[in-house]
Short mmCIF file of C-alpha atoms in Angstrom, two decimals:
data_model
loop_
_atom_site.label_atom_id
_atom_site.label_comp_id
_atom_site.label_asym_id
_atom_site.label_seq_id
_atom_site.Cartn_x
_atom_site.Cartn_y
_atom_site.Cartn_z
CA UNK A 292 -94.08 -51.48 20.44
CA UNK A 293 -95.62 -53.00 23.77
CA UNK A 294 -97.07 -50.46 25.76
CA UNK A 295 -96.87 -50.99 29.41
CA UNK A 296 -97.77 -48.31 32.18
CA UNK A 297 -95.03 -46.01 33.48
CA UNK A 298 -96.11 -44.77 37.04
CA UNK A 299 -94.03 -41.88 39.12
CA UNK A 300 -95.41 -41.82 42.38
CA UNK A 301 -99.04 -40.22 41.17
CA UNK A 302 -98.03 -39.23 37.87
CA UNK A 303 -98.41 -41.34 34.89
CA UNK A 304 -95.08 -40.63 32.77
CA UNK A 305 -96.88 -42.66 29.02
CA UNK A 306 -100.32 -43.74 28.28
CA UNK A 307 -101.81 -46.47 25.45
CA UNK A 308 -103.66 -44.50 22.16
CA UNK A 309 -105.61 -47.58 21.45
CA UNK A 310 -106.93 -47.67 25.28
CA UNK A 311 -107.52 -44.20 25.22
CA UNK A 312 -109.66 -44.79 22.43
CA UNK A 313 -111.80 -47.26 24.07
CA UNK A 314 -111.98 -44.74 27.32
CA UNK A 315 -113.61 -42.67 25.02
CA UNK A 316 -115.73 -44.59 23.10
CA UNK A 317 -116.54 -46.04 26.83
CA UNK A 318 -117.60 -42.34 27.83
CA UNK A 319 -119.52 -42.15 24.34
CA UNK A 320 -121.58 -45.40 25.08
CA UNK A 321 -122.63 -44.19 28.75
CA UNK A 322 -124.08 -40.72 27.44
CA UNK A 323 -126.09 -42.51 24.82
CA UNK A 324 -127.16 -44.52 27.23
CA UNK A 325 -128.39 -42.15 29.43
CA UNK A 326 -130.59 -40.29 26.54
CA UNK A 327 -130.65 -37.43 24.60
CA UNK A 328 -130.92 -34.08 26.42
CA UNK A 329 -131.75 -30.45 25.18
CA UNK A 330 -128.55 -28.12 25.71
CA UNK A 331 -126.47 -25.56 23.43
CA UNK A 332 -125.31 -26.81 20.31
CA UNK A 333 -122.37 -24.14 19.59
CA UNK A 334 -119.34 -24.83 22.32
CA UNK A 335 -116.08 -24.07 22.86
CA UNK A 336 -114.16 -25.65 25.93
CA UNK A 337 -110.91 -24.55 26.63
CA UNK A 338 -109.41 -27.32 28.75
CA UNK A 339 -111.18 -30.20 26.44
CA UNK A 340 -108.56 -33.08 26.36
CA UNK A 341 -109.28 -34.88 29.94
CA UNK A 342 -111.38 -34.82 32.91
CA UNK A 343 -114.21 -32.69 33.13
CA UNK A 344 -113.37 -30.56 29.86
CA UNK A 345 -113.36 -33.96 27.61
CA UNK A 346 -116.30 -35.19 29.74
CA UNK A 347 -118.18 -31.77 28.40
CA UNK A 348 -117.36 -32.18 24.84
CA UNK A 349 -118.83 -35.86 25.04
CA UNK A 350 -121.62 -35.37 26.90
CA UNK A 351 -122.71 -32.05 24.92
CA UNK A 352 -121.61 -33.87 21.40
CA UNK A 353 -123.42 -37.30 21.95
CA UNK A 354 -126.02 -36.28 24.08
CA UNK A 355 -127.42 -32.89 22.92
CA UNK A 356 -126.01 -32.69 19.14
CA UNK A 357 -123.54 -30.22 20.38
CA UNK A 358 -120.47 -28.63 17.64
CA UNK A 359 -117.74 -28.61 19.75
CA UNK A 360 -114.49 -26.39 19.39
CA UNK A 361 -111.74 -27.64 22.01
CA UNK A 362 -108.91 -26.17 22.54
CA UNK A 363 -105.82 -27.80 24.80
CA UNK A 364 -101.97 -28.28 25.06
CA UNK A 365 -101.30 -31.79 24.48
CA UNK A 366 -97.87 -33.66 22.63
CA UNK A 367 -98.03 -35.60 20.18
CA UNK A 368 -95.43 -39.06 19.23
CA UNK A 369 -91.88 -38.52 18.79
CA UNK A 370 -88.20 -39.85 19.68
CA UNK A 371 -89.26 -39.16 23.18
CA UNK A 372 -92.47 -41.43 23.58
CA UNK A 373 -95.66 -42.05 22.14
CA UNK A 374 -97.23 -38.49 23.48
CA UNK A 375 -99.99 -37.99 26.15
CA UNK A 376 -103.25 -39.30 26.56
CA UNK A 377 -104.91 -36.16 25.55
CA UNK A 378 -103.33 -36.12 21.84
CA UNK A 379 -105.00 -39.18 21.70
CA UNK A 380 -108.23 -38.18 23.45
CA UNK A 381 -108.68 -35.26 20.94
CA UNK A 382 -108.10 -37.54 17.96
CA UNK A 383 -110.53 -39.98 18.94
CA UNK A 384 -113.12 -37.60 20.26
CA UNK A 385 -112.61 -35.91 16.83
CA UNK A 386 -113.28 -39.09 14.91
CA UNK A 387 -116.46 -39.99 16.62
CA UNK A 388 -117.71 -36.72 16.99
CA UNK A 389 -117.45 -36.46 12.62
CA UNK A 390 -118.81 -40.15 12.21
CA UNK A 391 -121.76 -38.20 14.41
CA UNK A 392 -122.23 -35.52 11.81
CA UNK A 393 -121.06 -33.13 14.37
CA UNK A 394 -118.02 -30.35 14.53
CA UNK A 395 -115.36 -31.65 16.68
CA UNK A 396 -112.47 -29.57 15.81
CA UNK A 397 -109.19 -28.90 18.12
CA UNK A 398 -106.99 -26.23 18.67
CA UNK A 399 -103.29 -27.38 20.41
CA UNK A 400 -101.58 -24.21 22.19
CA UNK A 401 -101.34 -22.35 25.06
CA UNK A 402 -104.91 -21.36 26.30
CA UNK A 403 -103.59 -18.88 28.29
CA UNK A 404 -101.91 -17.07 25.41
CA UNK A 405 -103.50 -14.29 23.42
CA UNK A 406 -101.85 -16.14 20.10
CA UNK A 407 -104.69 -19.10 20.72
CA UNK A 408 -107.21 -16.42 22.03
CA UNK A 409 -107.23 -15.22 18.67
CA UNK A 410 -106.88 -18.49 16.82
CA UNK A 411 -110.23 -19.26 18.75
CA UNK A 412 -111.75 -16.80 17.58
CA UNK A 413 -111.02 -16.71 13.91
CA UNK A 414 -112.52 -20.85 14.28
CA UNK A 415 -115.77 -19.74 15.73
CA UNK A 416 -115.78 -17.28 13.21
CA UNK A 417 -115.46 -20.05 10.51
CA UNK A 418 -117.08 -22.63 11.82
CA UNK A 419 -119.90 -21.62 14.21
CA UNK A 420 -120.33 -17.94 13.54
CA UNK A 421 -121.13 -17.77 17.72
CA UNK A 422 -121.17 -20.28 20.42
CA UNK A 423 -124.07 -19.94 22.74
CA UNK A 424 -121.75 -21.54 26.07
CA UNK A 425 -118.16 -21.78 26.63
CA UNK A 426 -116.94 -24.46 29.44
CA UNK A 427 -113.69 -23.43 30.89
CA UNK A 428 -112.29 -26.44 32.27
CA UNK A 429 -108.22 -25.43 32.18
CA UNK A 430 -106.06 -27.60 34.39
CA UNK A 431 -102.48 -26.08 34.34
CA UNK A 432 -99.75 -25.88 36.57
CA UNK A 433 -97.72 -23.19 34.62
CA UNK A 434 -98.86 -20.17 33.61
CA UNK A 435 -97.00 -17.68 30.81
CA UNK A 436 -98.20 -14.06 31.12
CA UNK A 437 -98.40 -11.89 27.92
CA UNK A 438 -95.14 -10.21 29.18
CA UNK A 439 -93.36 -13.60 28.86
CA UNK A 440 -93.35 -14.26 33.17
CA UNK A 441 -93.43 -17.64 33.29
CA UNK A 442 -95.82 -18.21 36.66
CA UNK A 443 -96.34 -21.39 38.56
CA UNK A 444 -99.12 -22.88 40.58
CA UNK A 445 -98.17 -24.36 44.09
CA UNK A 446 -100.05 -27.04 46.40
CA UNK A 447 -99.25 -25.98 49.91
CA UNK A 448 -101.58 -24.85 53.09
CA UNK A 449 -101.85 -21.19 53.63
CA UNK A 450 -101.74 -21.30 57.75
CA UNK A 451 -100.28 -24.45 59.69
CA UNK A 452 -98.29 -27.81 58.30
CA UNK A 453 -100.79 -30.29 57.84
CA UNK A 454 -99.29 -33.93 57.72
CA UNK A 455 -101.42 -37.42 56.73
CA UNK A 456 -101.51 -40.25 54.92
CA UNK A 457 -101.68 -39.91 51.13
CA UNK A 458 -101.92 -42.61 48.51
CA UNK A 459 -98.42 -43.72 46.55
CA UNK A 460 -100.11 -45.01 42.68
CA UNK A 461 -97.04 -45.90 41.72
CA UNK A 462 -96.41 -48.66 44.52
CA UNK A 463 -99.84 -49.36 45.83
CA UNK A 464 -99.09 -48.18 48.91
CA UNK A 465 -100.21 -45.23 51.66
CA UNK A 466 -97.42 -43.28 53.10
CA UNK A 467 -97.06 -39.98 54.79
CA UNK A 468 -97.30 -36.77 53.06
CA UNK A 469 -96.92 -33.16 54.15
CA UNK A 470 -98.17 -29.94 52.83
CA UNK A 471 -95.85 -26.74 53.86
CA UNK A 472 -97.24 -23.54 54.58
CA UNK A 473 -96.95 -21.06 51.14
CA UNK A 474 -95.47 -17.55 51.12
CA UNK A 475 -97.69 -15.07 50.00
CA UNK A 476 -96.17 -15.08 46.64
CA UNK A 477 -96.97 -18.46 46.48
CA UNK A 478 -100.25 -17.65 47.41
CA UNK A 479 -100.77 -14.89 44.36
CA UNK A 480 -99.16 -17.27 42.02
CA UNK A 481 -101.62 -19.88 42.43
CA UNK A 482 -104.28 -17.54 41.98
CA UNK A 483 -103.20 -16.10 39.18
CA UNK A 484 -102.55 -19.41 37.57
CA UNK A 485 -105.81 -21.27 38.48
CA UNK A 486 -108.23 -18.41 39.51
CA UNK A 487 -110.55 -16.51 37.46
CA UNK A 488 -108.19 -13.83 35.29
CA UNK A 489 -107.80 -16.24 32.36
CA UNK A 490 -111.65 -17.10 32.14
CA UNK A 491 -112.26 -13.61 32.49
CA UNK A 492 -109.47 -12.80 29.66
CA UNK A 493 -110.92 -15.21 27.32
CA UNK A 494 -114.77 -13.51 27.76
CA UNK A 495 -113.93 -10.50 27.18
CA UNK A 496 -112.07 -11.53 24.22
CA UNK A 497 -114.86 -13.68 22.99
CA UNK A 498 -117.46 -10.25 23.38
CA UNK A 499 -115.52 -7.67 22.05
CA UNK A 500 -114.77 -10.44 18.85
CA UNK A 501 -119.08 -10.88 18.68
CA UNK A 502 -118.24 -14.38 19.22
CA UNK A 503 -120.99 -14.74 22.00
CA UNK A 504 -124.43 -14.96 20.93
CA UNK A 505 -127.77 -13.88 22.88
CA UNK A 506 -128.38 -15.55 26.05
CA UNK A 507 -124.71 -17.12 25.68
CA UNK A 508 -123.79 -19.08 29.35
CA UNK A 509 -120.20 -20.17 30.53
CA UNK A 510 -118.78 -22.21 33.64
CA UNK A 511 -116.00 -23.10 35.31
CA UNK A 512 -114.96 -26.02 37.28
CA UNK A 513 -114.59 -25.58 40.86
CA UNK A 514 -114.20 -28.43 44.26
CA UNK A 515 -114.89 -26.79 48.10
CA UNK A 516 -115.27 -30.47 49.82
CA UNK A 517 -116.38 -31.55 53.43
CA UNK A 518 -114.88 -30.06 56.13
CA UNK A 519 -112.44 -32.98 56.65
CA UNK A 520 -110.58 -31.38 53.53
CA UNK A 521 -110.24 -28.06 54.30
CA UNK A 522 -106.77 -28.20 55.21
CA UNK A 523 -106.00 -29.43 52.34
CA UNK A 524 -108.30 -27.91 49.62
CA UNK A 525 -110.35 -24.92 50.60
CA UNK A 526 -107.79 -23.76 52.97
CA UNK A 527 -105.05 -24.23 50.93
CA UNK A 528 -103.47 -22.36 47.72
CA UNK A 529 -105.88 -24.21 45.53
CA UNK A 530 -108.67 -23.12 47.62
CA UNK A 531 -108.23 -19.17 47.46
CA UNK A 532 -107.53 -20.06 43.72
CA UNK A 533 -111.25 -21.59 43.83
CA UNK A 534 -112.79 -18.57 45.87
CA UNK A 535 -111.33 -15.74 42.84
CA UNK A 536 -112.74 -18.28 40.38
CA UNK A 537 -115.92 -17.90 42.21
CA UNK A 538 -115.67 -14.32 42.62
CA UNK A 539 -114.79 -14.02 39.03
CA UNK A 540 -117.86 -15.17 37.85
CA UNK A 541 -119.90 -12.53 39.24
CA UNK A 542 -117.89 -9.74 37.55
CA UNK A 543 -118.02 -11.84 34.12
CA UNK A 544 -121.91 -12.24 34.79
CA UNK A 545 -122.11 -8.72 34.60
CA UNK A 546 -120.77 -8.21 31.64
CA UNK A 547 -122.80 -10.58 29.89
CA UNK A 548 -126.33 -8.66 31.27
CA UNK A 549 -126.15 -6.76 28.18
CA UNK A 550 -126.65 -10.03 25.71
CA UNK A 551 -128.86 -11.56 28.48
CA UNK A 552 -126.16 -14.31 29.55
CA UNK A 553 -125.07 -15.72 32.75
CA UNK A 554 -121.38 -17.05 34.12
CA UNK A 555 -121.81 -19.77 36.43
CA UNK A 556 -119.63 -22.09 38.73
CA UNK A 557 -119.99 -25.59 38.62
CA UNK A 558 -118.54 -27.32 42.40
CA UNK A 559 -118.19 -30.56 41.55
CA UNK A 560 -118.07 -33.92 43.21
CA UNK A 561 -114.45 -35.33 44.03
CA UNK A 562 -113.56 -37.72 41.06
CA UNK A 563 -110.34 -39.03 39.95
CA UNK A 564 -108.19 -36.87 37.63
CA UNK A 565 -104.71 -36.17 37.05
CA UNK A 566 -104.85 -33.31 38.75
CA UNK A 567 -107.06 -34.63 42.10
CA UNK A 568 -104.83 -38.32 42.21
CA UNK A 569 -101.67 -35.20 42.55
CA UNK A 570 -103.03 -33.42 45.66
CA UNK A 571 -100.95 -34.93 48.94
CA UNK A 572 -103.54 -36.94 51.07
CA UNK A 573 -106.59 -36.04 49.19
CA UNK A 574 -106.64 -39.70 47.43
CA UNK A 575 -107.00 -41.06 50.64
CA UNK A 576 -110.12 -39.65 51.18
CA UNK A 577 -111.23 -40.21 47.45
CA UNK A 578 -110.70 -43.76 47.83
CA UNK A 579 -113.00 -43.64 50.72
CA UNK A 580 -116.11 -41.97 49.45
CA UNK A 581 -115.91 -44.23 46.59
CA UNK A 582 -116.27 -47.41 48.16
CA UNK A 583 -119.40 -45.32 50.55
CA UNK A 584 -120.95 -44.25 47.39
CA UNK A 585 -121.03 -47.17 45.69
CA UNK A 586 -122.23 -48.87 48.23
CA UNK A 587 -125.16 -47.34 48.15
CA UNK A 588 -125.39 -46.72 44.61
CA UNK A 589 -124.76 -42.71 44.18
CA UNK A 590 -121.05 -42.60 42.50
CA UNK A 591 -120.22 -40.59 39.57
CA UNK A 592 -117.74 -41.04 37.04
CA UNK A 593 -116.77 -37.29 35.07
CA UNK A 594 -119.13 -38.80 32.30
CA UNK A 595 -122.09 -39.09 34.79
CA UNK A 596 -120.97 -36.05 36.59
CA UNK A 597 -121.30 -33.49 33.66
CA UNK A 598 -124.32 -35.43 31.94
CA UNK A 599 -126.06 -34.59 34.77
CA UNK A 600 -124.81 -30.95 34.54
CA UNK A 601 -126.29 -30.35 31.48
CA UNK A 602 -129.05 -32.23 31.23
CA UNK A 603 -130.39 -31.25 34.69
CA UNK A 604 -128.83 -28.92 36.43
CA UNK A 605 -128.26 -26.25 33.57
CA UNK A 606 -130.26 -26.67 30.57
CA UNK A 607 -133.01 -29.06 32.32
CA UNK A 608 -136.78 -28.22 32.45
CA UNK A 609 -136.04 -25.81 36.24
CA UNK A 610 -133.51 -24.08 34.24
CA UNK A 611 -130.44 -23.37 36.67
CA UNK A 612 -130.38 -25.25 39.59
CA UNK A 613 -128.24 -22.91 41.57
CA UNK A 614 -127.88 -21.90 45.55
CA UNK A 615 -127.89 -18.98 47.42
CA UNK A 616 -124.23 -18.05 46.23
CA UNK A 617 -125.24 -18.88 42.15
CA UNK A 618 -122.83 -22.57 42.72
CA UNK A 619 -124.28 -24.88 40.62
CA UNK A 620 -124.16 -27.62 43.56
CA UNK A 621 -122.67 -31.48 41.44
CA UNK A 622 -121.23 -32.12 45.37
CA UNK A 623 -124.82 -32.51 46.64
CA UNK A 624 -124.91 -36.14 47.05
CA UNK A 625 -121.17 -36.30 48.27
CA UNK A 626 -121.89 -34.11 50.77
CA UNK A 627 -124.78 -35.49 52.00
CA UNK A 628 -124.91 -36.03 55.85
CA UNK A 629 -125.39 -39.91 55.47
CA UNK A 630 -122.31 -39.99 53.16
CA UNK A 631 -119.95 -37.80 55.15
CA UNK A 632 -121.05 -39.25 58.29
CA UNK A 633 -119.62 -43.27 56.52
CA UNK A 634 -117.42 -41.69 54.99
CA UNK A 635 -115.82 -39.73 58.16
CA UNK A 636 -115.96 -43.59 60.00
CA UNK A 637 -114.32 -45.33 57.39
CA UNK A 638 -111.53 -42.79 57.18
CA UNK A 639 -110.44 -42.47 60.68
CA UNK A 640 -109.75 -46.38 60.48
CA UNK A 641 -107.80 -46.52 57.47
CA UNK A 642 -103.96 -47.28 58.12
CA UNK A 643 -101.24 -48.55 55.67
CA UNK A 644 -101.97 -51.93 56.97
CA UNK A 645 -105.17 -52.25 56.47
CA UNK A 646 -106.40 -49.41 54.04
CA UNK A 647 -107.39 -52.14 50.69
CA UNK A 648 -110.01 -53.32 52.93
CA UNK A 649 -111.84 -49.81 53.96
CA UNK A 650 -111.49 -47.82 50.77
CA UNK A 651 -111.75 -48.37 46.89
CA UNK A 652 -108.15 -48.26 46.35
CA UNK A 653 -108.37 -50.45 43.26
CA UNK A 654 -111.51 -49.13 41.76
CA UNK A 655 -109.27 -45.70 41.90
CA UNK A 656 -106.34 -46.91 40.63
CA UNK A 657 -107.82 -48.35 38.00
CA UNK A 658 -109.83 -44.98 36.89
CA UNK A 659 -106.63 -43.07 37.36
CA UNK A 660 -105.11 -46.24 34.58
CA UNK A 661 -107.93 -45.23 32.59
CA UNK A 662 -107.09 -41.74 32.11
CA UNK A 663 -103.97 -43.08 30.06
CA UNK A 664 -105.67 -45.48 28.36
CA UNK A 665 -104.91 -48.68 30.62
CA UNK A 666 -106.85 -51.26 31.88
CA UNK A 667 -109.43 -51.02 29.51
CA UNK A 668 -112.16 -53.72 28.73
CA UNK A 669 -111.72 -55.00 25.04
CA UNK A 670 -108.09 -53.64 24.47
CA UNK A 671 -105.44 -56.20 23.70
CA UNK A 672 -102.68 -54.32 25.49
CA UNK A 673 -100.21 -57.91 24.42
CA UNK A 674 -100.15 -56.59 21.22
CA UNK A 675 -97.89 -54.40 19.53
CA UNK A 676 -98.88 -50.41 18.92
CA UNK A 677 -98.24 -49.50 15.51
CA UNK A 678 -96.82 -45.60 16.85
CA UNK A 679 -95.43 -45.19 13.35
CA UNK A 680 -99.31 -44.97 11.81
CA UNK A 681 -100.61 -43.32 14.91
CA UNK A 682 -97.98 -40.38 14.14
CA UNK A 683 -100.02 -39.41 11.02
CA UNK A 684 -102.68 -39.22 12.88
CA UNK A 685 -103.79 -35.39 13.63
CA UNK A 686 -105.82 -33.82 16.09
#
């Protein structure tokens, strides 16, 4: 069949395997690039199929020699379409990563469950014997307790309304979006579904397996923003989600002392994922510090993002480049006063009107294409994708 996108407002409903591939080889080519860096070579990330978890697994593979075990909850082909982008983005990550000589094997489930906890472990047991750092990168909106509680995520404020213009991918257009206060249920459920608990489950899993070797490091994925985006982010559900994450790594940094590791939180720069280009209004504001920051030559890509991570903010020549509060800072040039300040101008202009000519709204459209394989230099999306052949194809 032809494969042509299928946008829903900021949510891409099908994605291309063959473009996906060439995302990934694209992510490939940048970290060799860049050079080879020094960095653990036994990994699991649990989140690995997108964003910053696939970004990790690249980066670590191609750049440092890293084995990789990923672990994610992706679908593959059927009667209902050709699957998601990250079925794809595990197959090809696992191809190249083999052609490499390296480990690059996945695990599909539930990462919340104690079913893939265990299936985890029994693979590092196999394949690895220990890892020496484990990312956490989970994205999720749904979370299933062990009791069976099915528990959802919400994106709401946690004091006033806030109103503003947000960014409709679907129609290329800005239009107003809301965010309603959230019940204090709401509140707990987002916490419990993208806070620290899980990362903290799957730790003390890993110990008490010996699946952690001396001096073994993990970190988590975090955003806090400019003040602009408070209302939206840090003082929002997501936000207190953030802060337990936070929180949660100084209890799970504890608990390492004894084999001399550390946990650490990563607070990244804003980038375009799938779960970023869903947050009401924050695209807005995305769109804007992209077309400030590469202006002047500082924008990241996730690729860039977490080479730099590991290459020179964790496992570079200083060591850990943290600050006061042990965040591993990947926002510095974002929020740099210079940036904020152009950033801050260019925003309070923007208006449906005239918004194309203030902010890279097509450079982030066409990285949020990218994430399901469209749009992609080299791919011949005319052609007809062979989905019966790709449906052999495994993980």
């Amino acid at each position: 069949m032809i494969i042509q996108p299928q946008i829903q407002g900021c949510v891409a409903r099908n994605c291309h395997p063959i473009g996906c591939r060439a995302a990934v080889q694209q992510q490939i080519a940048a970290v060799r690039a860049a050079g080879a860096f020094n960095a653990p070579r036994r990994v699991l990330v649990i989140g690995a199929s997108s964003g910053f978890g696939l970004a990790s697994r690249i980066a670590l593979t191609f750049g440092a020699g890293a084995d990789t075990i990923g672990i994610s909850l992706e679908r593959g082909p059927s009667e209902k379409g050709v699957g998601s982008a990250g079925w794809y983005n595990n197959i090809w990550f696992r191809e190249a990563a083999e052609q490499e000589g390296r480990l690059g094997l996945n695990l599909i489930g539930d990462a919340f469950s104690d079913t893939m906890r265990q299936q985890a472990i029994a693979a590092i047991r196999e394949h690895l014997g220990q890892v020496d750092l484990v990312v956490y990168s989970l994205a999720s909106g749904l979370r299933i307790l062990a009791d069976g509680t099915q528990v959802r995520s919400t994106l709401k404020t946690t004091g006033e309304p806030f109103s503003g213009l947000g960014y409709d991918i679907e129609h290329d257009a800005l239009v107003e979006q809301s965010l309603a206060p959230a019940s204090e249920q709401e509140i707990r459920d987002t916490v419990s579904v993208m806070g620290g608990d899980d990362w903290q489950l799957w730790m003390q899993a890993l110990a008490e397996a010996d699946c952690l070797a001396r001096g073994a490091q993990t970190v988590a994925y975090s955003y806090i923003g400019p003040e602009s985006t408070y209302p939206l982010y840090r003082d929002g559900t997501i936000g207190y989600a953030k802060e337990h994450l936070h929180a949660t790594a100084e209890a799970i940094n504890l608990q390492l002392a004894g084999i001399g590791g550390h946990a650490w939180v990563s607070v990244c720069k804003a980038l375009v994922t799938k779960a970023s280009a869903f947050i009401p209004v924050l695209p807005v504001y995305l769109a804007v510090l992209m077309q400030v920051m590469k202006e002047e030559g500082s924008h990241e890509g996730c690729i860039e993002q977490m080479r730099r991570l590991f290459a020179e903010k964790m496992f570079g020549a200083q060591g850990v480049v943290a600050d006061g509060q042990r965040l591993i800072r990947m926002d510095d040039r974002e929020l740099a006063p210079a940036v904020q300040a152009a950033v801050d101008a260019l925003w309070r202009q923007v208006t449906p009107e005239n918004f194309h000519t203030l902010g890279d709204f097509a450079g982030l459209r066409a990285d949020f294409l990218a994430l399901n394989g469209f749009g992609l230099e080299g791919v011949d999306y005319g052609a007809a994708v062979a989905v019966a052949e790709l449906a052999a194809l495994r993980p």
